[in-house]
Backbone as JSON, one array per atom type, in Angstrom:
{
  "sequence": "MKIRPSWDTYFMKIAEDVSARSTCLRRQVGAVIIKDKRILATGYNGAPTKISHCTEKNCLRTIHNVPSGERHELCRGLHAEQNAIIQAAYYGISINGAKIYSTHQPCSICTKMLINSGIETFIYRLPYHDHLSEEMIREAGIKLIIME",
  "N": [[0.72, -1.22, 0.04], [0.77, 2.41, -1.32], [1.86, 5.21, 1.12], [0.65, 8.04, 1.88], [1.89, 11.28, 1.77], [2.06, 13.63, 4.35], [-0.07, 16.6, 5.43], [1.61, 19.06, 5.43], [3.93, 17.87, 4.47], [3.57, 17.25, 1.68], [2.5, 20.09, 0.92], [4.8, 21.8, 1.31], [6.08, 20.19, -0.16], [5.02, 21.45, -2.75], [5.64, 23.79, -2.77], [8.27, 23.75, -2.82], [8.4, 22.86, -5.4], [7.02, 25.13, -6.6], [9.35, 27.27, -6.33], [11.23, 26.25, -8.05], [10.76, 28.24, -9.99], [11.79, 30.34, -9.73], [13.49, 33.39, -10.39], [15.76, 34.75, -9.53], [19.13, 35.23, -8.65], [20.67, 34.32, -6.59], [18.95, 32.87, -4.94], [16.68, 30.66, -4.74], [13.85, 30.83, -3.88], [10.69, 29.69, -2.49], [6.81, 30.04, -2.39], [3.45, 28.98, -1.35], [-0.22, 29.42, -0.46], [-2.28, 28.47, 1.76], [-5.6, 27.62, 2.32], [-7.74, 26.0, 4.28], [-7.11, 23.13, 3.65], [-6.85, 23.8, 0.8], [-5.31, 24.99, -2.04], [-4.32, 28.65, -2.4], [-3.28, 30.67, -3.81], [0.45, 30.86, -5.18], [3.7, 31.82, -4.98], [6.71, 32.93, -6.04], [10.27, 33.72, -6.11], [11.33, 36.77, -8.11], [11.86, 39.11, -10.62], [9.48, 41.42, -11.69], [6.06, 41.08, -13.46], [6.69, 41.77, -16.63], [9.19, 42.86, -16.68], [12.72, 42.49, -17.08], [14.12, 39.74, -16.35], [17.09, 38.78, -13.38], [20.18, 39.22, -14.24], [23.64, 38.45, -14.23], [25.23, 41.2, -15.16], [23.17, 43.13, -14.18], [21.77, 42.62, -11.96], [21.37, 44.27, -8.99], [22.08, 43.86, -6.43], [24.42, 42.04, -6.43], [25.82, 43.82, -8.24], [26.33, 46.02, -6.21], [27.36, 44.32, -4.11], [26.29, 43.69, -1.94], [25.35, 42.4, 1.08], [23.7, 39.19, 2.18], [20.3, 39.67, 3.38], [20.19, 42.68, 4.05], [19.44, 45.54, 2.81], [16.71, 45.32, 1.71], [15.35, 46.45, -0.72], [17.26, 47.33, -2.74], [17.11, 45.64, -5.0], [16.0, 43.63, -7.73], [13.66, 42.22, -7.72], [10.73, 40.49, -6.32], [9.55, 38.83, -3.17], [8.88, 35.56, -2.74], [6.87, 35.04, -0.77], [5.66, 37.57, -0.96], [5.18, 37.7, -3.64], [3.8, 36.05, -3.91], [0.98, 36.75, -1.81], [0.47, 39.3, -3.73], [-0.26, 37.71, -5.86], [-2.98, 36.35, -4.65], [-4.6, 38.87, -4.34], [-4.89, 39.98, -6.51], [-6.42, 38.52, -8.02], [-8.8, 38.53, -6.18], [-8.83, 36.76, -4.37], [-9.36, 36.2, -0.78], [-6.88, 35.79, 1.88], [-7.36, 35.62, 4.82], [-6.77, 34.19, 7.58], [-5.13, 32.13, 6.53], [-2.62, 29.79, 5.9], [0.62, 30.51, 5.31], [2.95, 28.23, 3.42], [6.43, 28.05, 2.94], [9.58, 27.94, 1.4], [11.54, 28.87, 2.63], [12.35, 30.78, 5.57], [10.4, 33.94, 6.03], [12.03, 37.0, 5.58], [11.56, 40.43, 7.4], [10.89, 42.38, 6.19], [8.48, 40.73, 4.23], [6.78, 39.5, 6.52], [5.65, 41.61, 8.37], [4.03, 42.13, 5.88], [2.47, 39.55, 5.46], [1.65, 39.12, 8.25], [0.05, 41.48, 7.74], [-1.95, 40.77, 5.96], [-3.43, 38.95, 6.97], [-2.67, 36.13, 7.4], [-2.02, 33.3, 8.96], [-0.58, 31.48, 10.22], [2.69, 30.66, 9.93], [5.07, 28.17, 7.66], [7.77, 27.02, 7.44], [10.86, 25.87, 5.72], [13.86, 26.47, 5.83], [15.98, 28.27, 7.44], [16.52, 32.05, 7.84], [18.27, 34.24, 9.01], [16.47, 36.71, 10.37], [16.15, 38.43, 13.06], [14.0, 40.89, 13.66], [11.76, 39.6, 12.19], [11.85, 36.89, 13.66], [11.04, 38.63, 15.88], [8.16, 39.98, 15.63], [7.0, 38.2, 14.71], [6.41, 36.17, 17.08], [5.41, 38.28, 18.22], [3.35, 39.2, 17.13], [1.85, 36.85, 17.6], [1.75, 34.61, 15.75], [1.2, 31.27, 14.49], [4.48, 29.36, 14.75], [5.65, 26.93, 12.41], [8.52, 25.05, 11.79], [9.89, 23.03, 9.29], [11.46, 20.21, 9.04]],
  "CA": [[-0.54, -0.25, -0.16], [1.44, 3.56, -0.86], [1.62, 5.5, 1.84], [0.58, 9.23, 1.57], [2.47, 12.19, 2.68], [1.3, 14.71, 4.97], [-0.23, 17.02, 4.54], [2.31, 19.62, 5.54], [4.98, 17.63, 3.59], [2.5, 17.66, 0.58], [2.04, 21.46, 0.82], [6.22, 22.4, 1.33], [6.69, 19.91, -1.55], [4.33, 22.16, -3.4], [6.62, 25.45, -2.42], [9.82, 23.89, -3.77], [8.2, 23.33, -6.89], [6.99, 26.69, -6.75], [10.76, 27.69, -6.31], [12.32, 26.22, -9.46], [10.69, 28.96, -11.24], [12.25, 31.58, -9.44], [14.55, 33.85, -11.27], [16.92, 35.25, -8.56], [20.52, 34.38, -8.88], [20.78, 34.3, -5.19], [18.13, 32.22, -3.58], [15.54, 30.59, -4.91], [12.24, 30.8, -2.81], [9.15, 29.31, -3.32], [5.57, 30.2, -1.41], [2.37, 28.53, -1.28], [-0.64, 29.95, 0.78], [-3.55, 27.35, 1.82], [-6.59, 27.54, 3.68], [-9.05, 24.45, 4.47], [-6.23, 22.2, 2.54], [-6.28, 24.06, -0.7], [-4.4, 26.01, -2.74], [-5.44, 29.74, -3.0], [-2.23, 31.53, -4.38], [1.24, 30.49, -5.14], [4.51, 32.83, -5.3], [8.16, 32.58, -6.33], [10.87, 35.34, -6.03], [11.94, 37.19, -9.08], [11.43, 39.92, -11.33], [8.34, 41.89, -11.6], [6.36, 40.96, -14.92], [7.26, 42.72, -18.32], [10.33, 43.29, -16.36], [13.36, 41.64, -17.3], [14.81, 39.15, -15.17], [17.92, 39.57, -13.12], [21.53, 38.9, -14.68], [25.29, 39.33, -13.5], [24.88, 42.12, -15.25], [21.9, 44.19, -13.73], [21.65, 42.58, -10.46], [22.06, 45.28, -8.21], [22.65, 43.29, -5.18], [25.51, 41.6, -7.16], [26.9, 45.06, -8.35], [26.89, 46.81, -5.06], [28.06, 43.53, -2.95], [25.15, 43.85, -1.13], [24.94, 41.14, 1.66], [21.88, 38.49, 2.32], [19.56, 39.97, 4.86], [20.67, 43.53, 4.34], [18.99, 46.77, 1.71], [16.02, 44.94, 0.6], [15.37, 47.9, -1.47], [18.36, 47.32, -4.0], [16.95, 44.36, -5.77], [14.57, 44.4, -8.77], [12.93, 41.08, -7.67], [10.03, 40.32, -5.22], [10.14, 38.06, -2.69], [8.21, 34.58, -2.81], [5.86, 35.83, -0.26], [4.95, 39.01, -1.75], [3.71, 37.6, -5.06], [2.07, 35.11, -3.46], [-0.24, 37.91, -1.2], [-0.16, 40.11, -4.68], [-1.71, 36.86, -6.64], [-4.27, 36.67, -4.14], [-5.3, 40.75, -4.31], [-4.75, 40.46, -8.35], [-7.39, 37.55, -8.64], [-9.74, 38.82, -5.29], [-8.67, 35.68, -2.97], [-8.91, 36.28, 0.59], [-5.92, 34.97, 2.64], [-7.69, 35.97, 5.78], [-7.14, 32.96, 8.19], [-4.4, 30.98, 5.87], [-1.64, 29.23, 6.31], [1.79, 29.93, 4.35], [4.24, 27.41, 3.4], [7.76, 28.77, 2.78], [10.9, 27.0, 1.67], [12.82, 30.01, 3.75], [12.15, 32.01, 6.66], [9.99, 35.23, 5.55], [12.18, 38.01, 6.08], [10.73, 41.17, 7.83], [9.38, 42.84, 4.97], [7.34, 39.34, 3.98], [6.77, 38.99, 7.87], [4.6, 42.56, 8.1], [2.86, 42.03, 4.72], [2.04, 38.44, 5.71], [0.94, 39.73, 9.4], [-1.56, 42.03, 8.22], [-3.22, 39.8, 5.02], [-4.2, 38.11, 8.01], [-2.08, 34.82, 7.44], [-2.32, 32.94, 11.21], [0.75, 30.22, 10.38], [4.06, 30.18, 9.02], [5.81, 27.35, 7.61], [9.21, 26.81, 6.39], [12.15, 24.58, 6.1], [14.96, 26.76, 5.41], [16.54, 29.74, 8.41], [16.7, 33.25, 6.97], [18.28, 34.43, 10.19], [16.29, 37.56, 10.83], [15.8, 39.06, 14.23], [13.32, 41.62, 13.66], [11.21, 39.15, 12.06], [11.18, 36.44, 14.55], [10.15, 39.14, 17.02], [7.27, 40.35, 15.3], [6.21, 36.48, 14.69], [5.91, 36.06, 18.21], [4.59, 39.3, 19.29], [1.64, 39.1, 16.72], [0.82, 35.53, 17.86], [1.68, 33.34, 14.79], [1.89, 29.89, 15.09], [5.24, 29.22, 13.4], [6.04, 25.37, 12.54], [9.93, 24.86, 11.01], [9.54, 21.52, 8.99], [12.87, 19.45, 8.59]],
  "C": [[0.81, 1.07, -0.25], [1.41, 4.38, 0.45], [2.05, 7.4, 1.6], [1.23, 10.2, 2.35], [1.69, 12.89, 3.29], [1.32, 15.93, 4.47], [0.55, 18.67, 4.49], [3.35, 19.42, 4.41], [4.33, 17.8, 2.02], [2.83, 19.18, 0.0], [3.61, 21.93, 0.88], [6.95, 21.75, 0.14], [6.7, 20.53, -3.12], [5.38, 23.14, -3.61], [7.91, 24.74, -2.71], [9.63, 23.47, -4.83], [8.24, 24.15, -7.72], [8.72, 27.25, -7.11], [11.43, 27.37, -7.18], [11.84, 27.24, -10.43], [11.28, 30.35, -11.1], [13.36, 31.98, -10.59], [15.73, 34.28, -10.84], [18.23, 34.64, -8.44], [20.88, 33.92, -7.62], [20.31, 32.84, -4.49], [17.03, 32.06, -4.12], [14.47, 29.95, -3.99], [10.88, 30.44, -3.27], [7.83, 29.49, -2.12], [4.17, 29.56, -1.98], [1.3, 29.12, -0.35], [-2.12, 28.88, 0.77], [-4.48, 27.9, 3.25], [-7.35, 26.2, 3.23], [-8.32, 23.42, 3.37], [-6.37, 22.8, 1.42], [-5.59, 25.1, -0.73], [-4.78, 27.73, -2.94], [-4.37, 30.74, -3.44], [-0.89, 30.82, -4.6], [2.44, 31.69, -5.8], [5.93, 32.2, -5.51], [8.62, 33.9, -6.21], [11.22, 35.65, -7.07], [11.21, 38.54, -9.55], [10.19, 40.1, -11.78], [7.5, 41.67, -13.64], [6.23, 42.17, -15.6], [8.49, 43.63, -17.71], [11.55, 42.07, -16.43], [13.95, 40.95, -15.98], [16.44, 38.9, -14.99], [19.06, 38.66, -13.7], [22.53, 39.18, -13.65], [24.91, 40.81, -13.6], [24.27, 43.24, -14.55], [21.31, 43.8, -12.48], [22.18, 43.49, -9.49], [22.39, 44.88, -6.76], [24.26, 43.15, -5.46], [26.78, 42.64, -7.34], [27.51, 46.15, -7.37], [27.3, 46.07, -3.61], [27.15, 44.14, -1.95], [25.15, 42.39, -0.28], [23.44, 40.44, 2.06], [21.16, 39.75, 3.42], [19.65, 41.74, 4.82], [19.91, 44.44, 3.35], [17.94, 46.12, 0.96], [15.67, 45.89, -0.63], [16.18, 47.7, -2.57], [18.37, 45.91, -4.37], [15.66, 44.47, -6.89], [13.92, 43.42, -8.88], [11.87, 41.58, -6.33], [9.89, 38.91, -4.89], [8.95, 36.73, -2.78], [6.68, 35.07, -2.39], [4.92, 36.59, -0.73], [4.25, 38.81, -3.12], [2.8, 36.47, -4.93], [0.61, 35.69, -3.16], [-0.54, 38.37, -2.65], [-0.72, 39.02, -5.86], [-2.68, 36.88, -6.2], [-4.9, 37.53, -4.31], [-5.38, 40.43, -6.04], [-6.3, 39.69, -8.8], [-8.82, 37.8, -7.27], [-9.79, 37.61, -4.63], [-8.31, 36.23, -1.36], [-7.87, 35.43, 0.77], [-6.35, 35.19, 3.97], [-7.9, 34.34, 6.21], [-6.38, 31.72, 7.51], [-3.22, 30.8, 6.63], [-0.63, 29.64, 4.97], [3.02, 29.17, 4.35], [5.44, 27.89, 2.25], [9.13, 28.5, 2.54], [11.8, 27.66, 2.4], [12.07, 30.54, 4.73], [11.57, 33.11, 6.12], [11.1, 36.02, 6.32], [10.93, 39.05, 6.88], [10.16, 42.14, 7.16], [8.13, 42.15, 4.97], [6.62, 39.22, 5.3], [5.95, 40.1, 8.2], [3.61, 42.42, 7.04], [2.26, 40.71, 5.57], [1.04, 38.74, 7.33], [-0.59, 40.47, 8.68], [-2.76, 41.64, 7.03], [-3.67, 38.97, 5.97], [-3.21, 36.13, 7.9], [-1.59, 34.7, 9.22], [-0.93, 31.69, 11.65], [1.78, 30.36, 9.65], [4.45, 29.11, 8.89], [7.18, 26.95, 6.71], [9.92, 25.62, 6.47], [13.29, 25.54, 6.32], [15.32, 28.31, 6.7], [16.66, 30.47, 7.29], [17.03, 34.12, 8.13], [18.16, 36.25, 10.28], [15.67, 38.19, 11.95], [14.41, 39.81, 14.15], [12.01, 40.55, 13.07], [10.74, 37.91, 12.56], [10.26, 37.35, 15.66], [8.63, 39.52, 16.7], [6.33, 39.42, 14.92], [5.59, 36.28, 15.83], [5.28, 36.7, 18.92], [3.18, 39.64, 18.63], [1.08, 37.82, 16.47], [0.75, 34.65, 16.99], [2.26, 32.58, 14.97], [2.98, 29.86, 13.94], [5.44, 27.49, 13.53], [7.92, 25.31, 11.08], [9.71, 23.12, 10.63], [11.17, 21.27, 8.96], [12.95, 18.65, 7.73]]
}
């Protein structure tokens, strides 16, 4: 008899598959927003629609040697969590009360957006050491699950 994956394993696998579409040169991140065991939206990190993808020649973070976790505004791309929220808004889908599965821990900017969008649970696999994000998650009472 075939063993079915748990819901958490299933949705994290989908987030990992979504990350394969990333156009970022540094890190491939995928996110899936779920409610009642149904996919509401997905997102991966990369440049906005109608904007050319990042290359070694136009990546501002590479050009200016910006360390990971700093100066988020110096990037052509959006984060996976941002793109998932935007996709839901674009199609008029409420994500209030939902969960997000992300391949990486959300940064502080994404954390603020996720909190205000009503996401109640963050599930991720890989750390992204952002102390402000961690503080806000605790203060907002967000349920946090780190998958191994």
